[in-house]
GROMACS .gro file of C-alpha atoms in nm:
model
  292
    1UNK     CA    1   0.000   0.000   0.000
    2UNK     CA    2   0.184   0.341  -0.060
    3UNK     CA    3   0.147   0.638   0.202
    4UNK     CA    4  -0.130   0.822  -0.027
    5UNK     CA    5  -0.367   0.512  -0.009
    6UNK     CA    6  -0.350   0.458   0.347
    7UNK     CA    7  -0.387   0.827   0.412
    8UNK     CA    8  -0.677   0.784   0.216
    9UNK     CA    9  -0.794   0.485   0.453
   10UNK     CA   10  -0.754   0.687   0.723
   11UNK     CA   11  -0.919   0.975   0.607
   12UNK     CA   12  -1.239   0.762   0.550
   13UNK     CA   13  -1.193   0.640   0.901
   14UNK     CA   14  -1.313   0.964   1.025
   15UNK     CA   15  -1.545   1.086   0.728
   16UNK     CA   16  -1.843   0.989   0.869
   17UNK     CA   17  -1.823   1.181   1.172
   18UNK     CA   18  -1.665   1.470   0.986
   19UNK     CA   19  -1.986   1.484   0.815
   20UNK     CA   20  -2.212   1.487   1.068
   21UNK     CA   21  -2.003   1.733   1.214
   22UNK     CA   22  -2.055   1.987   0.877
   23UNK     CA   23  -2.376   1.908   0.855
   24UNK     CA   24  -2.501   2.031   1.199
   25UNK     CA   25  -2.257   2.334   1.141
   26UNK     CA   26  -2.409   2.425   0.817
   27UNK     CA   27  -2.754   2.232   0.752
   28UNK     CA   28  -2.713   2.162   0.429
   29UNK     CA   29  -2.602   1.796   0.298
   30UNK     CA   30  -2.449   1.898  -0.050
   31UNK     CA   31  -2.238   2.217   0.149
   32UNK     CA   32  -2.116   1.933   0.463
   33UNK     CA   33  -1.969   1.695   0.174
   34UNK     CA   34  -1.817   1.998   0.007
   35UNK     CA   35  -1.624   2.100   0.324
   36UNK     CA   36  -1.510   1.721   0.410
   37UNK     CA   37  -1.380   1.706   0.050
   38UNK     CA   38  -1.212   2.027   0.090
   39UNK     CA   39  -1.042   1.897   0.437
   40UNK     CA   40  -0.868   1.617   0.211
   41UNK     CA   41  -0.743   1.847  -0.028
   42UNK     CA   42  -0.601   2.046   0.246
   43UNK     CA   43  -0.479   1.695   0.455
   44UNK     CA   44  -0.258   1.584   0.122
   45UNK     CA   45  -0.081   1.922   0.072
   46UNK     CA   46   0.093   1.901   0.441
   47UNK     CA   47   0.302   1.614   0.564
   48UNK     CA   48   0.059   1.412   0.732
   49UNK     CA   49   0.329   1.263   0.989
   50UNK     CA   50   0.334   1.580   1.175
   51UNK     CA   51  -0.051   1.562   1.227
   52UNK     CA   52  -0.032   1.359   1.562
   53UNK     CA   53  -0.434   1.362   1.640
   54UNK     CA   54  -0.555   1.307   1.247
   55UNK     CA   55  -0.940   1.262   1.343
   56UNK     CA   56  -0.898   1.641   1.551
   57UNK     CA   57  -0.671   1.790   1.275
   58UNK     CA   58  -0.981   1.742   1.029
   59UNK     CA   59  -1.225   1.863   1.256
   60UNK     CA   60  -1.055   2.157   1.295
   61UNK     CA   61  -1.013   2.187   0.928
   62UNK     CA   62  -1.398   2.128   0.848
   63UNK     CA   63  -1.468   2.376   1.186
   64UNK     CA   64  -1.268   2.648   1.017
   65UNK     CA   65  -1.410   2.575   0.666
   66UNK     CA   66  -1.745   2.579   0.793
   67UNK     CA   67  -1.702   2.915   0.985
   68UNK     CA   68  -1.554   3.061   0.646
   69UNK     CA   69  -1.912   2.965   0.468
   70UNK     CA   70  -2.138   3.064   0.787
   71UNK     CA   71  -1.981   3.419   0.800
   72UNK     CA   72  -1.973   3.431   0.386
   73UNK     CA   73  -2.378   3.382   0.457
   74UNK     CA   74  -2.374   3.614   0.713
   75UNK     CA   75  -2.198   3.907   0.521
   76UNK     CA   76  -2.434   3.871   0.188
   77UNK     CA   77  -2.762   3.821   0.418
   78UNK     CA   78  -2.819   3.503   0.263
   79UNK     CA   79  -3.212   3.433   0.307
   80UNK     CA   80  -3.279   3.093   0.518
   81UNK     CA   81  -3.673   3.167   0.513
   82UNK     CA   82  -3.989   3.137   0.298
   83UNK     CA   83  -3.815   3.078  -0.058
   84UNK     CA   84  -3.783   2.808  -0.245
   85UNK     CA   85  -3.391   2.597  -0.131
   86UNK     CA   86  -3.111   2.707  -0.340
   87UNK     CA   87  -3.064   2.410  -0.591
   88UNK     CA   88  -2.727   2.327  -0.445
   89UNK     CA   89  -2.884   2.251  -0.130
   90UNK     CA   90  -3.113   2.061  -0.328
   91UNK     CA   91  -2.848   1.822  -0.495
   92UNK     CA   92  -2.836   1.445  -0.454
   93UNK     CA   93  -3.105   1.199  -0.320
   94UNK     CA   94  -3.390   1.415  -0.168
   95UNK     CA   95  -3.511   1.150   0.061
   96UNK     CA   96  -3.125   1.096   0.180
   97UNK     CA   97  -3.167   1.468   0.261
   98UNK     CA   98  -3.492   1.455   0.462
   99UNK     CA   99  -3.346   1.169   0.655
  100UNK     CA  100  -3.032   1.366   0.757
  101UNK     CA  101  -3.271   1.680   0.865
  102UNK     CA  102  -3.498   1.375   1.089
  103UNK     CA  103  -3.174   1.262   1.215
  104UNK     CA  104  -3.083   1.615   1.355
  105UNK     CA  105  -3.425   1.710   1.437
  106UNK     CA  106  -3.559   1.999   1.143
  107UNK     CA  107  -3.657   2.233   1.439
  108UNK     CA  108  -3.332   2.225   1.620
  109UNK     CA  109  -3.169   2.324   1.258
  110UNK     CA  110  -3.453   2.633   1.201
  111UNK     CA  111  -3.333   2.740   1.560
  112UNK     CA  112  -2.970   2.697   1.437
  113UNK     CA  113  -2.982   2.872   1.138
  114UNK     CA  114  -3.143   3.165   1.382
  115UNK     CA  115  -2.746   3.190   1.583
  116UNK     CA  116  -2.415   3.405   1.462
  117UNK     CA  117  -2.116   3.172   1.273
  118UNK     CA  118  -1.936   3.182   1.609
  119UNK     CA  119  -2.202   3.081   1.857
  120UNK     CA  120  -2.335   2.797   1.626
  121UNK     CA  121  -1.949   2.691   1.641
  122UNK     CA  122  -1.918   2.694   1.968
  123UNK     CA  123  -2.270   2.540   2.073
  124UNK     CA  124  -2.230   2.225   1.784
  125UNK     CA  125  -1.850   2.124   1.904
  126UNK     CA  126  -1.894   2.180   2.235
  127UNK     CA  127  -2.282   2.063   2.320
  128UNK     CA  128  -2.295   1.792   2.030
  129UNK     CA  129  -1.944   1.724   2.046
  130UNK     CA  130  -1.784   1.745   2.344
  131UNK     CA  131  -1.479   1.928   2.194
  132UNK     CA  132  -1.333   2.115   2.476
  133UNK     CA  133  -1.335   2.510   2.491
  134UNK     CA  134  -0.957   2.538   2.465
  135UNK     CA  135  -0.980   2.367   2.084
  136UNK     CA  136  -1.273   2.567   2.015
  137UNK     CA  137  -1.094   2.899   2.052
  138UNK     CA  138  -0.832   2.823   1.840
  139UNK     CA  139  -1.108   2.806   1.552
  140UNK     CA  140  -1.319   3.131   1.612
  141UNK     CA  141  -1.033   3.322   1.750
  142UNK     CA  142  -1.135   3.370   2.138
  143UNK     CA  143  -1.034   3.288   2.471
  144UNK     CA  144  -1.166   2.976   2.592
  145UNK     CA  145  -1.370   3.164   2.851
  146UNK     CA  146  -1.498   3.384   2.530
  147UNK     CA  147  -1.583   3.048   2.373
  148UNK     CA  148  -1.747   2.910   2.658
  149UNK     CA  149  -2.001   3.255   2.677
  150UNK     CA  150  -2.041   3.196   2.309
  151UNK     CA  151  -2.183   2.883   2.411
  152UNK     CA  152  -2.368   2.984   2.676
  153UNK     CA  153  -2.557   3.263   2.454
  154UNK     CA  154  -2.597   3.019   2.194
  155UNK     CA  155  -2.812   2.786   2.434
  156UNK     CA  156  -2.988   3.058   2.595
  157UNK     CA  157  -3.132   3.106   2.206
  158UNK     CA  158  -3.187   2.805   2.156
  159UNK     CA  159  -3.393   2.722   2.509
  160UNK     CA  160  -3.581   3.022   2.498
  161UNK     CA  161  -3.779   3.203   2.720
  162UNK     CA  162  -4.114   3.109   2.747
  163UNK     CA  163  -4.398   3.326   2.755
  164UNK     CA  164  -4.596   3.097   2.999
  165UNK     CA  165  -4.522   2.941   3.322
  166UNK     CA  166  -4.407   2.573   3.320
  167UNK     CA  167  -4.727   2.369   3.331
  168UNK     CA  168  -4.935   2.619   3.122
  169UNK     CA  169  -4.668   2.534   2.831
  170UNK     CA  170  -4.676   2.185   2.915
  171UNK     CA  171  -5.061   2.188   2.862
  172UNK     CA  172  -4.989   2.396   2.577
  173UNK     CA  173  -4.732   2.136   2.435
  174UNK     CA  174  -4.987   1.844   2.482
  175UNK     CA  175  -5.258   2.014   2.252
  176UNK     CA  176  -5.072   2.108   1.973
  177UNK     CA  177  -4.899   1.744   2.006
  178UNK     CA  178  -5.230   1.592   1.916
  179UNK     CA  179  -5.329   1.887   1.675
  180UNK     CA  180  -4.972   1.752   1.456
  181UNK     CA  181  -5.029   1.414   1.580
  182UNK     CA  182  -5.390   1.397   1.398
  183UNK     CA  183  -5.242   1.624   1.103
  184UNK     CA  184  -5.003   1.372   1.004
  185UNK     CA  185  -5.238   1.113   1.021
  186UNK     CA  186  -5.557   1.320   0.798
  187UNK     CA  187  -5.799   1.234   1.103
  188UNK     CA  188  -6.055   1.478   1.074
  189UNK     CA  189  -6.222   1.371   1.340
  190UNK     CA  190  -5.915   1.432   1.577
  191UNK     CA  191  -5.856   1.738   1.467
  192UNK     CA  192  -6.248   1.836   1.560
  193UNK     CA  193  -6.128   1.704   1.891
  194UNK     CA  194  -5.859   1.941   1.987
  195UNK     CA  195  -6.065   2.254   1.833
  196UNK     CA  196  -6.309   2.513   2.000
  197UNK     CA  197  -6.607   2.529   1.817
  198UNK     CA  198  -6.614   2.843   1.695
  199UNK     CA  199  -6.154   2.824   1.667
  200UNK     CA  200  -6.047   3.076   1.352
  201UNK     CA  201  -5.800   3.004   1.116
  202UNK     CA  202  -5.587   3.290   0.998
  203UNK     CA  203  -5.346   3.276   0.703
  204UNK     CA  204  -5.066   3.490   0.521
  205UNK     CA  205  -5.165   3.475   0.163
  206UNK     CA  206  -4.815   3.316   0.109
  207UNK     CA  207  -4.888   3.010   0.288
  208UNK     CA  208  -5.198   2.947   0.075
  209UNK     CA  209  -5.295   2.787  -0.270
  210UNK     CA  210  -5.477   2.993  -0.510
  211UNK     CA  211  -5.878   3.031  -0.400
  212UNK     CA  212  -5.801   2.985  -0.047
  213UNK     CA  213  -5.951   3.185   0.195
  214UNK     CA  214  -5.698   3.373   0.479
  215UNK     CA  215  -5.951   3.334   0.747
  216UNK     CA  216  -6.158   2.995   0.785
  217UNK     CA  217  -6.392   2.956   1.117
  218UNK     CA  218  -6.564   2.648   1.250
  219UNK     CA  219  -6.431   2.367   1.357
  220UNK     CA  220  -6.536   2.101   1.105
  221UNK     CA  221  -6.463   2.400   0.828
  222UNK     CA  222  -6.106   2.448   0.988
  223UNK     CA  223  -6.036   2.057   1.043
  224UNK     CA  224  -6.120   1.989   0.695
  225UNK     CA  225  -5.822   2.175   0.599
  226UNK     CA  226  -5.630   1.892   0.763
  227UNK     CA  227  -5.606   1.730   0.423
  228UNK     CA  228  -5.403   2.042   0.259
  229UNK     CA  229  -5.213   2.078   0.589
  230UNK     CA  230  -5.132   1.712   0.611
  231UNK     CA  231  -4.935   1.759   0.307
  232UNK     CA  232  -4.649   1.961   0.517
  233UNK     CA  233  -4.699   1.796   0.815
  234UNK     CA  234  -4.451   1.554   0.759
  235UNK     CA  235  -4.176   1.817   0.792
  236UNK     CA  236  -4.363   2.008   1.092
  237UNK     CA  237  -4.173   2.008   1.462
  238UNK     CA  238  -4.294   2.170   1.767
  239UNK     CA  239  -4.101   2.448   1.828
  240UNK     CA  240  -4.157   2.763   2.066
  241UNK     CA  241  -4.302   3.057   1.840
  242UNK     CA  242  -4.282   3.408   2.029
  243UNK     CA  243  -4.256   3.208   2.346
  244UNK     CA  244  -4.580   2.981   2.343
  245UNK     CA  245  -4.594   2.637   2.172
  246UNK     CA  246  -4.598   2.695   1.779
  247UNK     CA  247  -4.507   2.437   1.495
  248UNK     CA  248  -4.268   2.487   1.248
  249UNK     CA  249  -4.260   2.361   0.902
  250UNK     CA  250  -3.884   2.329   0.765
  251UNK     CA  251  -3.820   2.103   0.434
  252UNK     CA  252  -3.464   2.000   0.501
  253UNK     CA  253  -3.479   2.207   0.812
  254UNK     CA  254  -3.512   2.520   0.634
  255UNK     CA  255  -3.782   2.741   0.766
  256UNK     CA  256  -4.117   2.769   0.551
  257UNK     CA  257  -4.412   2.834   0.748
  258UNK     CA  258  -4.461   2.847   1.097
  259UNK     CA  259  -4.800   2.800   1.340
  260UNK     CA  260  -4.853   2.971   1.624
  261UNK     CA  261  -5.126   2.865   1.868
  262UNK     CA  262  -5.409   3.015   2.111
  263UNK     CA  263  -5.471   2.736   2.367
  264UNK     CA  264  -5.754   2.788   2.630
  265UNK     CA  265  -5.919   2.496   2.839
  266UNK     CA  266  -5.751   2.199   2.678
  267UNK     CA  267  -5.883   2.342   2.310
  268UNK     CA  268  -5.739   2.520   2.001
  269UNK     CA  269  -5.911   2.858   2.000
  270UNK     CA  270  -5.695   3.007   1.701
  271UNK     CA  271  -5.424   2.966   1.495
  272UNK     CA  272  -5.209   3.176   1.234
  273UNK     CA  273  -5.053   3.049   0.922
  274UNK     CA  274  -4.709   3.247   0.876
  275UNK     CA  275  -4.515   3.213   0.574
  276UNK     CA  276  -4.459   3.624   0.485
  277UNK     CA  277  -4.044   3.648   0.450
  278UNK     CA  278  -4.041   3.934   0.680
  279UNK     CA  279  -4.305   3.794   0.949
  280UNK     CA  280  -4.086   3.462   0.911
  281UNK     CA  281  -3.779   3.681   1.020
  282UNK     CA  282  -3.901   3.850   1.308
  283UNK     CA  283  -4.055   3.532   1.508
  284UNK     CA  284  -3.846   3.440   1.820
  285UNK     CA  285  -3.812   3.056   1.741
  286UNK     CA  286  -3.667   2.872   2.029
  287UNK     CA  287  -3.651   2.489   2.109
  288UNK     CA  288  -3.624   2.374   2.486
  289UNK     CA  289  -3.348   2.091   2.576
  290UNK     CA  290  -3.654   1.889   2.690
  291UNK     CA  291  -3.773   1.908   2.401
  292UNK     CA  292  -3.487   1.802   2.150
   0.00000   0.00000   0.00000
């Protein structure tokens, strides 16, 4: 075997976890295998007997490359929201794809994509990880304590704050289960179940088909919509929306439409259909650690 082949070997040793890695750095499956393929390139231009940790050398490579294409988002304002994917995100096996975003959990990347290049760094390595703050400095260019309040802001975005006390949000949480619960499964009749009577549906014209109307009330009216719903419910997550249990829709755990939810006594009493770009931007979209 010469020394390029069983660099090689080796290198495929640790792709796997490389990937997962890139992937939870920068959601996207086609832009993960891009920056694994880039760490080779990089790994056969230096003599690879000076790398004495080979499976950390390339995660620090693939950290660093990653970083590069968050901020490169970051600077051009890339938009992550209500658009059709980019088709390079799009490239490959789509079901491959949709299994990788179940894998990670599609809310936990919509919450993700919501943090700076630096704190999504530091809160992937370190709380996914376990890659110490000391070896996460040396890729975003901080202290380790800097790193470690990187981290720290990172999860306080990504728990939240909710607007309800504990066991209102719980009750909250066990509603809109069954609402997605009975979604995914077209049950009309469930859906009746977890609606008011007189509940009103309220829509951005973006998140509707042609003829459509943006309010529907009624509860049979309302649950009948199930059937158009159902279609997305397959990529739907609970999620926190402004603080009180929402859903979020997210296609390869980029953000589409989102629900957000008026509970009272055990029933649905309203909901809103948000898929306007700009309303999409300004939600605070959290997801609780009990909840991931």
């Amino acid at each position: 075997m010469s020394e390029r082949d069983g660099l090689a070997e080796r290198f495929e040793a640790e792709r796997d976890q490389l990937r997962r890695v890139a992937y939870r750095l920068l959601g996207s499956r086609a832009e993960a295998e891009d920056a694994v393929q880039e760490a080779w390139l990089r790994l056969v231009r230096v003599d690879a007997e000076e790398v004495r940790n080979l499976g950390g050398w390339l995660r620090t490579v693939v950290s660093r490359i990653c970083l590069d294409l968050l901020r490169a988002r970051a600077s051009r304002r890339e938009d992550l929201v209500g658009h059709e994917l980019p088709d390079r995100t799009l490239d490959g096996d789509p079901e491959q794809d949709a299994v990788l975003a179940d894998s990670v959990g599609r809310a936990l990347l919509v919450v993700l994509n919501t943090l700076g290049p630096a704190e999504r760094i530091a809160f992937v390595l370190h709380d996914m990880f376990a890659v110490p703050f000391d070896d996460i400095g040396s890729i975003v260019d901080r202290s380790a304590v800097a790193t470690k309040k990187l981290a720290s802001r990172a999860r306080q975005k990504i728990n939240g704050t909710p607007a309800v006390p504990t066991d209102e949000l719980d009750r909250q949480r066990r509603v809109v289960e069954a609402f997605l619960a009975a979604s995914r499964a077209g049950d009309v009749a469930a859906v009746v179940a977890v609606l008011a009577p007189d509940v009103v549906r309220r829509a951005d014209r973006a998140a509707l088909s042609d003829g459509r109307p943006t309010e529907v009330r009624g509860a049979r009216p309302v649950a009948e919509e199930i059937v158009v719903f159902g279609r997305n419910a397959r990529s739907a997550e609970l999620a926190l929306v402004n603080g009180a249990v929402g859903i979020v829709v997210a296609p390869l755990g980029r953000l589409l439409l989102a629900l957000s939810f008026t509970v009272e006594s055990e029933q649905i009493t309203g909901y809103q259909l948000i898929a306007d770009p700009d309303r999409l931007r300004g939600l605070d979209l959290a997801l609780p650690y009990s909840w991931v």
